[in-house]
Amino acid sequence: MNAIPSVKLIDGKATSARVLAEVREEVLALREHGIQPGLAVVLVGSDPASQVYVRNKVLRAEEVGIRSLEHKLPADTGESALLQLIAELNDDPAVNGILVQLPLPGHIDENRVLQAIDPLKDVDGFHSENVGGLSQGRDVLTPCTPAGCMRLLHDTCGDLSGKHAVVIGRSNIVGKPMAALLLKAHCTVTVVHSRSANLRELCRQADIVVAAVGKPRLVDASWLKPGAVVIDVGINRIDEDGRSKLVGDVDFDSALAQAAAITPVPGGVGPMTIAYLMKNTLAAARLQRAGATAE
Ligand code: GUN
């Protein structure tokens, strides 16, 4: 049997369980001082995928001892009503983190809503103050998926200094913050996207590949340098062999032949996102406490 012993599976389920256990321990310690971090999750409309994500976030919060406050609003909610709710959550001392599930219905200006969230409660790290802080390399609330990817990379590779990382995708949620975090970790960073020329050749130069484009199995062995570490952020639902299944942006079976280590889909990056949301909520509670005692 020709197994592939050198390839290491990067287990996001196990790592996220460790992160959640750390958070739970710290939350319990805070609760002994009478402080319980609170997370408000806002969902507008009834998109089925968003409903699942929100339910999982609320469940996970409860598991680690964070109080979760769910706000489900109808799809025809006006922008001003949503902004009013955010203003109330900003002013509520029991709320340490505010997450507005994206995407929002088309009649609502997403940017205006994200900018309305108090930057100290912005557990998604999407407010321009946090985006700017991250690009300056400051310690700010950081988008959860890229933060989770960094933890997987550090656990797998140790020091990332001098490594060449190629990020495929330039979204505000993953690609851009991922590039900023890799730079902060002293990597040489290349960001490629759908308009890049020679995508595959650029990718073949990478020590680290982070795929976040939403194209099922785009990256196969021919895109990878032998020994590359591959982080697959994609979650794509496809129909194959008469079944519906989840696949990443990486052709996992093909990539195994070249990669030193790779995340599976599911069970790789996905569970890390929620774990880092909990970590950010705890961090936000601490930031607000530090701010309150400094005043
Ligand atoms: N929709 C898809 N990913 C995310 C995320 O990380 N945060 C929020 N708020 N919405 C999302």
JSON list of C-alpha atoms in Angstrom, two decimals, residues 21-212:
[
{"chain": "A", "resi": 21, "resn": "ALA", "atom": "CA", "xyz": [-11.54, 25.33, 25.89]},
{"chain": "A", "resi": 22, "resn": "GLU", "atom": "CA", "xyz": [-9.08, 28.22, 26.45]},
{"chain": "A", "resi": 23, "resn": "VAL", "atom": "CA", "xyz": [-11.87, 30.76, 25.98]},
{"chain": "A", "resi": 24, "resn": "ARG", "atom": "CA", "xyz": [-14.21, 28.88, 28.31]},
{"chain": "A", "resi": 25, "resn": "GLU", "atom": "CA", "xyz": [-11.61, 28.79, 31.04]},
{"chain": "A", "resi": 26, "resn": "GLU", "atom": "CA", "xyz": [-11.02, 32.55, 30.75]},
{"chain": "A", "resi": 27, "resn": "VAL", "atom": "CA", "xyz": [-14.75, 33.32, 30.63]},
{"chain": "A", "resi": 28, "resn": "LEU", "atom": "CA", "xyz": [-15.30, 31.26, 33.79]},
{"chain": "A", "resi": 29, "resn": "ALA", "atom": "CA", "xyz": [-12.51, 33.19, 35.52]},
{"chain": "A", "resi": 30, "resn": "LEU", "atom": "CA", "xyz": [-14.17, 36.50, 34.53]},
{"chain": "A", "resi": 31, "resn": "ARG", "atom": "CA", "xyz": [-17.54, 35.26, 35.72]},
{"chain": "A", "resi": 32, "resn": "GLU", "atom": "CA", "xyz": [-16.04, 34.66, 39.17]},
{"chain": "A", "resi": 33, "resn": "HIS", "atom": "CA", "xyz": [-15.54, 38.43, 39.23]},
{"chain": "A", "resi": 34, "resn": "GLY", "atom": "CA", "xyz": [-19.18, 38.97, 38.27]},
{"chain": "A", "resi": 35, "resn": "ILE", "atom": "CA", "xyz": [-18.48, 39.69, 34.60]},
{"chain": "A", "resi": 36, "resn": "GLN", "atom": "CA", "xyz": [-20.17, 37.68, 31.83]},
{"chain": "A", "resi": 37, "resn": "PRO", "atom": "CA", "xyz": [-19.19, 38.60, 28.27]},
{"chain": "A", "resi": 38, "resn": "GLY", "atom": "CA", "xyz": [-22.20, 39.09, 25.98]},
{"chain": "A", "resi": 39, "resn": "LEU", "atom": "CA", "xyz": [-22.45, 38.66, 22.21]},
{"chain": "A", "resi": 40, "resn": "ALA", "atom": "CA", "xyz": [-25.31, 40.12, 20.16]},
{"chain": "A", "resi": 41, "resn": "VAL", "atom": "CA", "xyz": [-25.91, 38.36, 16.85]},
{"chain": "A", "resi": 42, "resn": "VAL", "atom": "CA", "xyz": [-28.12, 40.17, 14.35]},
{"chain": "A", "resi": 43, "resn": "LEU", "atom": "CA", "xyz": [-29.73, 38.37, 11.42]},
{"chain": "A", "resi": 44, "resn": "VAL", "atom": "CA", "xyz": [-31.85, 40.22, 8.87]},
{"chain": "A", "resi": 45, "resn": "GLY", "atom": "CA", "xyz": [-34.02, 37.97, 6.70]},
{"chain": "A", "resi": 46, "resn": "SER", "atom": "CA", "xyz": [-34.19, 34.19, 6.47]},
{"chain": "A", "resi": 47, "resn": "ASP", "atom": "CA", "xyz": [-31.32, 33.08, 4.22]},
{"chain": "A", "resi": 48, "resn": "PRO", "atom": "CA", "xyz": [-31.00, 29.37, 5.13]},
{"chain": "A", "resi": 49, "resn": "ALA", "atom": "CA", "xyz": [-27.16, 29.30, 5.22]},
{"chain": "A", "resi": 50, "resn": "SER", "atom": "CA", "xyz": [-27.07, 32.45, 7.37]},
{"chain": "A", "resi": 51, "resn": "GLN", "atom": "CA", "xyz": [-29.64, 30.93, 9.74]},
{"chain": "A", "resi": 52, "resn": "VAL", "atom": "CA", "xyz": [-27.38, 27.88, 10.22]},
{"chain": "A", "resi": 53, "resn": "TYR", "atom": "CA", "xyz": [-24.29, 30.06, 10.80]},
{"chain": "A", "resi": 54, "resn": "VAL", "atom": "CA", "xyz": [-26.13, 32.22, 13.34]},
{"chain": "A", "resi": 55, "resn": "ARG", "atom": "CA", "xyz": [-27.54, 29.21, 15.19]},
{"chain": "A", "resi": 56, "resn": "ASN", "atom": "CA", "xyz": [-24.04, 27.71, 15.46]},
{"chain": "A", "resi": 57, "resn": "LYS", "atom": "CA", "xyz": [-22.60, 30.99, 16.74]},
{"chain": "A", "resi": 58, "resn": "VAL", "atom": "CA", "xyz": [-25.28, 31.23, 19.45]},
{"chain": "A", "resi": 59, "resn": "LEU", "atom": "CA", "xyz": [-24.81, 27.58, 20.49]},
{"chain": "A", "resi": 60, "resn": "ARG", "atom": "CA", "xyz": [-21.03, 27.92, 20.67]},
{"chain": "A", "resi": 61, "resn": "ALA", "atom": "CA", "xyz": [-21.32, 31.09, 22.75]},
{"chain": "A", "resi": 62, "resn": "GLU", "atom": "CA", "xyz": [-23.51, 29.30, 25.28]},
{"chain": "A", "resi": 63, "resn": "GLU", "atom": "CA", "xyz": [-21.05, 26.38, 25.44]},
{"chain": "A", "resi": 64, "resn": "VAL", "atom": "CA", "xyz": [-18.18, 28.65, 26.48]},
{"chain": "A", "resi": 65, "resn": "GLY", "atom": "CA", "xyz": [-20.25, 30.65, 28.97]},
{"chain": "A", "resi": 66, "resn": "ILE", "atom": "CA", "xyz": [-20.77, 33.77, 26.84]},
{"chain": "A", "resi": 67, "resn": "ARG", "atom": "CA", "xyz": [-24.27, 35.26, 27.02]},
{"chain": "A", "resi": 68, "resn": "SER", "atom": "CA", "xyz": [-25.72, 35.36, 23.52]},
{"chain": "A", "resi": 69, "resn": "LEU", "atom": "CA", "xyz": [-28.46, 37.75, 22.46]},
{"chain": "A", "resi": 70, "resn": "GLU", "atom": "CA", "xyz": [-30.07, 36.90, 19.16]},
{"chain": "A", "resi": 71, "resn": "HIS", "atom": "CA", "xyz": [-31.88, 39.58, 17.13]},
{"chain": "A", "resi": 72, "resn": "LYS", "atom": "CA", "xyz": [-33.82, 38.15, 14.19]},
{"chain": "A", "resi": 73, "resn": "LEU", "atom": "CA", "xyz": [-35.32, 40.84, 11.99]},
{"chain": "A", "resi": 74, "resn": "PRO", "atom": "CA", "xyz": [-37.61, 40.42, 8.96]},
{"chain": "A", "resi": 75, "resn": "ALA", "atom": "CA", "xyz": [-36.09, 40.75, 5.46]},
{"chain": "A", "resi": 76, "resn": "ASP", "atom": "CA", "xyz": [-37.96, 44.04, 4.85]},
{"chain": "A", "resi": 77, "resn": "THR", "atom": "CA", "xyz": [-36.41, 45.74, 7.90]},
{"chain": "A", "resi": 78, "resn": "GLY", "atom": "CA", "xyz": [-35.38, 49.28, 6.94]},
{"chain": "A", "resi": 79, "resn": "GLU", "atom": "CA", "xyz": [-31.81, 50.50, 7.23]},
{"chain": "A", "resi": 80, "resn": "SER", "atom": "CA", "xyz": [-32.75, 53.10, 9.84]},
{"chain": "A", "resi": 81, "resn": "ALA", "atom": "CA", "xyz": [-34.39, 50.47, 12.08]},
{"chain": "A", "resi": 82, "resn": "LEU", "atom": "CA", "xyz": [-31.23, 48.33, 11.86]},
{"chain": "A", "resi": 83, "resn": "LEU", "atom": "CA", "xyz": [-29.04, 51.36, 12.63]},
{"chain": "A", "resi": 84, "resn": "GLN", "atom": "CA", "xyz": [-31.29, 52.14, 15.61]},
{"chain": "A", "resi": 85, "resn": "LEU", "atom": "CA", "xyz": [-30.82, 48.58, 16.95]},
{"chain": "A", "resi": 86, "resn": "ILE", "atom": "CA", "xyz": [-27.04, 48.88, 16.55]},
{"chain": "A", "resi": 87, "resn": "ALA", "atom": "CA", "xyz": [-27.06, 52.19, 18.43]},
{"chain": "A", "resi": 88, "resn": "GLU", "atom": "CA", "xyz": [-28.92, 50.49, 21.29]},
{"chain": "A", "resi": 89, "resn": "LEU", "atom": "CA", "xyz": [-26.48, 47.56, 21.32]},
{"chain": "A", "resi": 90, "resn": "ASN", "atom": "CA", "xyz": [-23.52, 50.00, 21.29]},
{"chain": "A", "resi": 91, "resn": "ASP", "atom": "CA", "xyz": [-24.97, 51.66, 24.42]},
{"chain": "A", "resi": 92, "resn": "ASP", "atom": "CA", "xyz": [-25.81, 48.42, 26.23]},
{"chain": "A", "resi": 93, "resn": "PRO", "atom": "CA", "xyz": [-23.08, 47.55, 28.76]},
{"chain": "A", "resi": 94, "resn": "ALA", "atom": "CA", "xyz": [-24.21, 43.88, 28.78]},
{"chain": "A", "resi": 95, "resn": "VAL", "atom": "CA", "xyz": [-23.25, 43.61, 25.09]},
{"chain": "A", "resi": 96, "resn": "ASN", "atom": "CA", "xyz": [-19.51, 43.29, 24.48]},
{"chain": "A", "resi": 97, "resn": "GLY", "atom": "CA", "xyz": [-19.61, 42.03, 20.91]},
{"chain": "A", "resi": 98, "resn": "ILE", "atom": "CA", "xyz": [-21.91, 42.84, 17.98]},
{"chain": "A", "resi": 99, "resn": "LEU", "atom": "CA", "xyz": [-22.06, 40.65, 14.89]},
{"chain": "A", "resi": 100, "resn": "VAL", "atom": "CA", "xyz": [-24.32, 41.50, 11.96]},
{"chain": "A", "resi": 101, "resn": "GLN", "atom": "CA", "xyz": [-24.55, 38.42, 9.77]},
{"chain": "A", "resi": 102, "resn": "LEU", "atom": "CA", "xyz": [-23.69, 39.12, 6.12]},
{"chain": "A", "resi": 103, "resn": "PRO", "atom": "CA", "xyz": [-24.90, 39.34, 3.45]},
{"chain": "A", "resi": 104, "resn": "LEU", "atom": "CA", "xyz": [-27.61, 41.90, 4.26]},
{"chain": "A", "resi": 105, "resn": "PRO", "atom": "CA", "xyz": [-30.66, 42.35, 2.02]},
{"chain": "A", "resi": 106, "resn": "GLY", "atom": "CA", "xyz": [-29.91, 44.51, -1.03]},
{"chain": "A", "resi": 107, "resn": "HIS", "atom": "CA", "xyz": [-31.82, 47.59, 0.18]},
{"chain": "A", "resi": 108, "resn": "ILE", "atom": "CA", "xyz": [-29.48, 48.01, 3.15]},
{"chain": "A", "resi": 109, "resn": "ASP", "atom": "CA", "xyz": [-26.07, 49.67, 2.77]},
{"chain": "A", "resi": 110, "resn": "GLU", "atom": "CA", "xyz": [-23.72, 47.07, 4.30]},
{"chain": "A", "resi": 111, "resn": "ASN", "atom": "CA", "xyz": [-20.87, 49.52, 4.76]},
{"chain": "A", "resi": 112, "resn": "ARG", "atom": "CA", "xyz": [-23.04, 52.06, 6.61]},
{"chain": "A", "resi": 113, "resn": "VAL", "atom": "CA", "xyz": [-24.20, 49.31, 8.97]},
{"chain": "A", "resi": 114, "resn": "LEU", "atom": "CA", "xyz": [-20.68, 47.98, 9.66]},
{"chain": "A", "resi": 115, "resn": "GLN", "atom": "CA", "xyz": [-19.40, 51.53, 10.28]},
{"chain": "A", "resi": 116, "resn": "ALA", "atom": "CA", "xyz": [-22.18, 52.09, 12.84]},
{"chain": "A", "resi": 117, "resn": "ILE", "atom": "CA", "xyz": [-20.83, 49.35, 15.14]},
{"chain": "A", "resi": 118, "resn": "ASP", "atom": "CA", "xyz": [-18.68, 50.61, 18.02]},
{"chain": "A", "resi": 119, "resn": "PRO", "atom": "CA", "xyz": [-15.11, 49.57, 16.96]},
{"chain": "A", "resi": 120, "resn": "LEU", "atom": "CA", "xyz": [-14.52, 48.18, 20.47]},
{"chain": "A", "resi": 121, "resn": "LYS", "atom": "CA", "xyz": [-17.54, 45.85, 20.02]},
{"chain": "A", "resi": 122, "resn": "ASP", "atom": "CA", "xyz": [-16.70, 44.97, 16.40]},
{"chain": "A", "resi": 123, "resn": "VAL", "atom": "CA", "xyz": [-15.98, 41.25, 16.89]},
{"chain": "A", "resi": 124, "resn": "ASP", "atom": "CA", "xyz": [-15.92, 40.73, 13.11]},
{"chain": "A", "resi": 125, "resn": "GLY", "atom": "CA", "xyz": [-13.10, 43.28, 12.72]},
{"chain": "A", "resi": 126, "resn": "PHE", "atom": "CA", "xyz": [-14.89, 44.86, 9.73]},
{"chain": "A", "resi": 127, "resn": "HIS", "atom": "CA", "xyz": [-15.05, 48.48, 10.97]},
{"chain": "A", "resi": 128, "resn": "SER", "atom": "CA", "xyz": [-12.60, 50.72, 9.09]},
{"chain": "A", "resi": 129, "resn": "GLU", "atom": "CA", "xyz": [-10.89, 51.65, 12.34]},
{"chain": "A", "resi": 130, "resn": "ASN", "atom": "CA", "xyz": [-10.03, 47.98, 12.93]},
{"chain": "A", "resi": 131, "resn": "VAL", "atom": "CA", "xyz": [-9.23, 47.36, 9.25]},
{"chain": "A", "resi": 132, "resn": "GLY", "atom": "CA", "xyz": [-6.85, 50.35, 9.34]},
{"chain": "A", "resi": 133, "resn": "GLY", "atom": "CA", "xyz": [-5.33, 49.21, 12.63]},
{"chain": "A", "resi": 134, "resn": "LEU", "atom": "CA", "xyz": [-4.67, 45.76, 11.21]},
{"chain": "A", "resi": 135, "resn": "SER", "atom": "CA", "xyz": [-3.02, 47.18, 8.11]},
{"chain": "A", "resi": 136, "resn": "GLN", "atom": "CA", "xyz": [-0.73, 49.18, 10.42]},
{"chain": "A", "resi": 137, "resn": "GLY", "atom": "CA", "xyz": [0.13, 45.96, 12.27]},
{"chain": "A", "resi": 138, "resn": "ARG", "atom": "CA", "xyz": [-1.61, 47.03, 15.50]},
{"chain": "A", "resi": 139, "resn": "ASP", "atom": "CA", "xyz": [-3.34, 44.58, 17.86]},
{"chain": "A", "resi": 140, "resn": "VAL", "atom": "CA", "xyz": [-7.00, 45.19, 17.04]},
{"chain": "A", "resi": 141, "resn": "LEU", "atom": "CA", "xyz": [-10.13, 43.05, 16.74]},
{"chain": "A", "resi": 142, "resn": "THR", "atom": "CA", "xyz": [-9.33, 40.95, 13.68]},
{"chain": "A", "resi": 143, "resn": "PRO", "atom": "CA", "xyz": [-11.63, 39.11, 11.22]},
{"chain": "A", "resi": 144, "resn": "CYS", "atom": "CA", "xyz": [-12.32, 35.64, 12.59]},
{"chain": "A", "resi": 145, "resn": "THR", "atom": "CA", "xyz": [-11.63, 33.41, 9.57]},
{"chain": "A", "resi": 146, "resn": "PRO", "atom": "CA", "xyz": [-8.16, 34.82, 8.81]},
{"chain": "A", "resi": 147, "resn": "ALA", "atom": "CA", "xyz": [-7.32, 34.84, 12.53]},
{"chain": "A", "resi": 148, "resn": "GLY", "atom": "CA", "xyz": [-8.28, 31.14, 12.66]},
{"chain": "A", "resi": 149, "resn": "CYS", "atom": "CA", "xyz": [-6.14, 30.41, 9.59]},
{"chain": "A", "resi": 150, "resn": "MET", "atom": "CA", "xyz": [-3.15, 32.08, 11.24]},
{"chain": "A", "resi": 151, "resn": "ARG", "atom": "CA", "xyz": [-3.53, 29.88, 14.30]},
{"chain": "A", "resi": 152, "resn": "LEU", "atom": "CA", "xyz": [-3.55, 26.78, 12.08]},
{"chain": "A", "resi": 153, "resn": "LEU", "atom": "CA", "xyz": [-0.45, 28.03, 10.24]},
{"chain": "A", "resi": 154, "resn": "HIS", "atom": "CA", "xyz": [1.46, 28.83, 13.43]},
{"chain": "A", "resi": 155, "resn": "ASP", "atom": "CA", "xyz": [0.57, 25.44, 14.92]},
{"chain": "A", "resi": 156, "resn": "THR", "atom": "CA", "xyz": [1.70, 23.70, 11.71]},
{"chain": "A", "resi": 157, "resn": "CYS", "atom": "CA", "xyz": [4.78, 25.71, 10.69]},
{"chain": "A", "resi": 158, "resn": "GLY", "atom": "CA", "xyz": [5.91, 27.55, 13.82]},
{"chain": "A", "resi": 159, "resn": "ASP", "atom": "CA", "xyz": [7.73, 30.74, 12.79]},
{"chain": "A", "resi": 160, "resn": "LEU", "atom": "CA", "xyz": [6.44, 32.05, 9.45]},
{"chain": "A", "resi": 161, "resn": "SER", "atom": "CA", "xyz": [9.19, 34.66, 8.89]},
{"chain": "A", "resi": 162, "resn": "GLY", "atom": "CA", "xyz": [10.46, 34.84, 5.33]},
{"chain": "A", "resi": 163, "resn": "LYS", "atom": "CA", "xyz": [7.98, 32.34, 3.94]},
{"chain": "A", "resi": 164, "resn": "HIS", "atom": "CA", "xyz": [6.30, 33.17, 0.66]},
{"chain": "A", "resi": 165, "resn": "ALA", "atom": "CA", "xyz": [2.52, 33.11, 1.11]},
{"chain": "A", "resi": 166, "resn": "VAL", "atom": "CA", "xyz": [0.13, 33.32, -1.82]},
{"chain": "A", "resi": 167, "resn": "VAL", "atom": "CA", "xyz": [-3.43, 34.33, -0.93]},
{"chain": "A", "resi": 168, "resn": "ILE", "atom": "CA", "xyz": [-5.98, 33.49, -3.62]},
{"chain": "A", "resi": 169, "resn": "GLY", "atom": "CA", "xyz": [-8.89, 35.92, -3.30]},
{"chain": "A", "resi": 170, "resn": "ARG", "atom": "CA", "xyz": [-9.15, 39.59, -2.28]},
{"chain": "A", "resi": 171, "resn": "SER", "atom": "CA", "xyz": [-12.38, 39.79, -0.27]},
{"chain": "A", "resi": 172, "resn": "ASN", "atom": "CA", "xyz": [-12.72, 42.14, 2.69]},
{"chain": "A", "resi": 173, "resn": "ILE", "atom": "CA", "xyz": [-13.74, 39.21, 4.89]},
{"chain": "A", "resi": 174, "resn": "VAL", "atom": "CA", "xyz": [-10.83, 36.86, 4.14]},
{"chain": "A", "resi": 175, "resn": "GLY", "atom": "CA", "xyz": [-8.29, 37.73, 1.40]},
{"chain": "A", "resi": 176, "resn": "LYS", "atom": "CA", "xyz": [-7.28, 41.26, 2.42]},
{"chain": "A", "resi": 177, "resn": "PRO", "atom": "CA", "xyz": [-7.13, 40.72, 6.20]},
{"chain": "A", "resi": 178, "resn": "MET", "atom": "CA", "xyz": [-5.33, 37.40, 5.62]},
{"chain": "A", "resi": 179, "resn": "ALA", "atom": "CA", "xyz": [-2.66, 39.20, 3.61]},
{"chain": "A", "resi": 180, "resn": "ALA", "atom": "CA", "xyz": [-2.28, 41.80, 6.38]},
{"chain": "A", "resi": 181, "resn": "LEU", "atom": "CA", "xyz": [-1.90, 39.10, 9.06]},
{"chain": "A", "resi": 182, "resn": "LEU", "atom": "CA", "xyz": [0.68, 37.20, 7.01]},
{"chain": "A", "resi": 183, "resn": "LEU", "atom": "CA", "xyz": [2.65, 40.42, 6.49]},
{"chain": "A", "resi": 184, "resn": "LYS", "atom": "CA", "xyz": [2.49, 41.06, 10.24]},
{"chain": "A", "resi": 185, "resn": "ALA", "atom": "CA", "xyz": [3.96, 37.56, 10.69]},
{"chain": "A", "resi": 186, "resn": "HIS", "atom": "CA", "xyz": [6.86, 38.60, 8.41]},
{"chain": "A", "resi": 187, "resn": "CYS", "atom": "CA", "xyz": [5.86, 36.58, 5.34]},
{"chain": "A", "resi": 188, "resn": "THR", "atom": "CA", "xyz": [6.44, 37.71, 1.78]},
{"chain": "A", "resi": 189, "resn": "VAL", "atom": "CA", "xyz": [2.85, 38.02, 0.55]},
{"chain": "A", "resi": 190, "resn": "THR", "atom": "CA", "xyz": [1.35, 37.79, -2.92]},
{"chain": "A", "resi": 191, "resn": "VAL", "atom": "CA", "xyz": [-2.39, 38.32, -3.35]},
{"chain": "A", "resi": 192, "resn": "VAL", "atom": "CA", "xyz": [-3.86, 36.85, -6.54]},
{"chain": "A", "resi": 193, "resn": "HIS", "atom": "CA", "xyz": [-7.43, 36.99, -7.78]},
{"chain": "A", "resi": 194, "resn": "SER", "atom": "CA", "xyz": [-9.72, 36.28, -10.72]},
{"chain": "A", "resi": 195, "resn": "ARG", "atom": "CA", "xyz": [-8.01, 38.89, -12.95]},
{"chain": "A", "resi": 196, "resn": "SER", "atom": "CA", "xyz": [-4.44, 37.83, -12.15]},
{"chain": "A", "resi": 197, "resn": "ALA", "atom": "CA", "xyz": [-2.30, 36.62, -15.03]},
{"chain": "A", "resi": 198, "resn": "ASN", "atom": "CA", "xyz": [-0.41, 33.35, -14.47]},
{"chain": "A", "resi": 199, "resn": "LEU", "atom": "CA", "xyz": [-2.38, 32.39, -11.37]},
{"chain": "A", "resi": 200, "resn": "ARG", "atom": "CA", "xyz": [-1.05, 28.86, -11.33]},
{"chain": "A", "resi": 201, "resn": "GLU", "atom": "CA", "xyz": [2.60, 29.88, -11.83]},
{"chain": "A", "resi": 202, "resn": "LEU", "atom": "CA", "xyz": [2.39, 32.43, -9.01]},
{"chain": "A", "resi": 203, "resn": "CYS", "atom": "CA", "xyz": [0.83, 29.85, -6.75]},
{"chain": "A", "resi": 204, "resn": "ARG", "atom": "CA", "xyz": [3.56, 27.30, -7.54]},
{"chain": "A", "resi": 205, "resn": "GLN", "atom": "CA", "xyz": [6.11, 29.63, -5.94]},
{"chain": "A", "resi": 206, "resn": "ALA", "atom": "CA", "xyz": [4.34, 29.58, -2.57]},
{"chain": "A", "resi": 207, "resn": "ASP", "atom": "CA", "xyz": [5.48, 27.98, 0.67]},
{"chain": "A", "resi": 208, "resn": "ILE", "atom": "CA", "xyz": [1.98, 28.72, 1.99]},
{"chain": "A", "resi": 209, "resn": "VAL", "atom": "CA", "xyz": [-1.21, 28.79, -0.10]},
{"chain": "A", "resi": 210, "resn": "VAL", "atom": "CA", "xyz": [-4.43, 30.24, 1.30]},
{"chain": "A", "resi": 211, "resn": "ALA", "atom": "CA", "xyz": [-7.34, 29.61, -1.09]},
{"chain": "A", "resi": 212, "resn": "ALA", "atom": "CA", "xyz": [-10.38, 31.85, -0.55]}
]
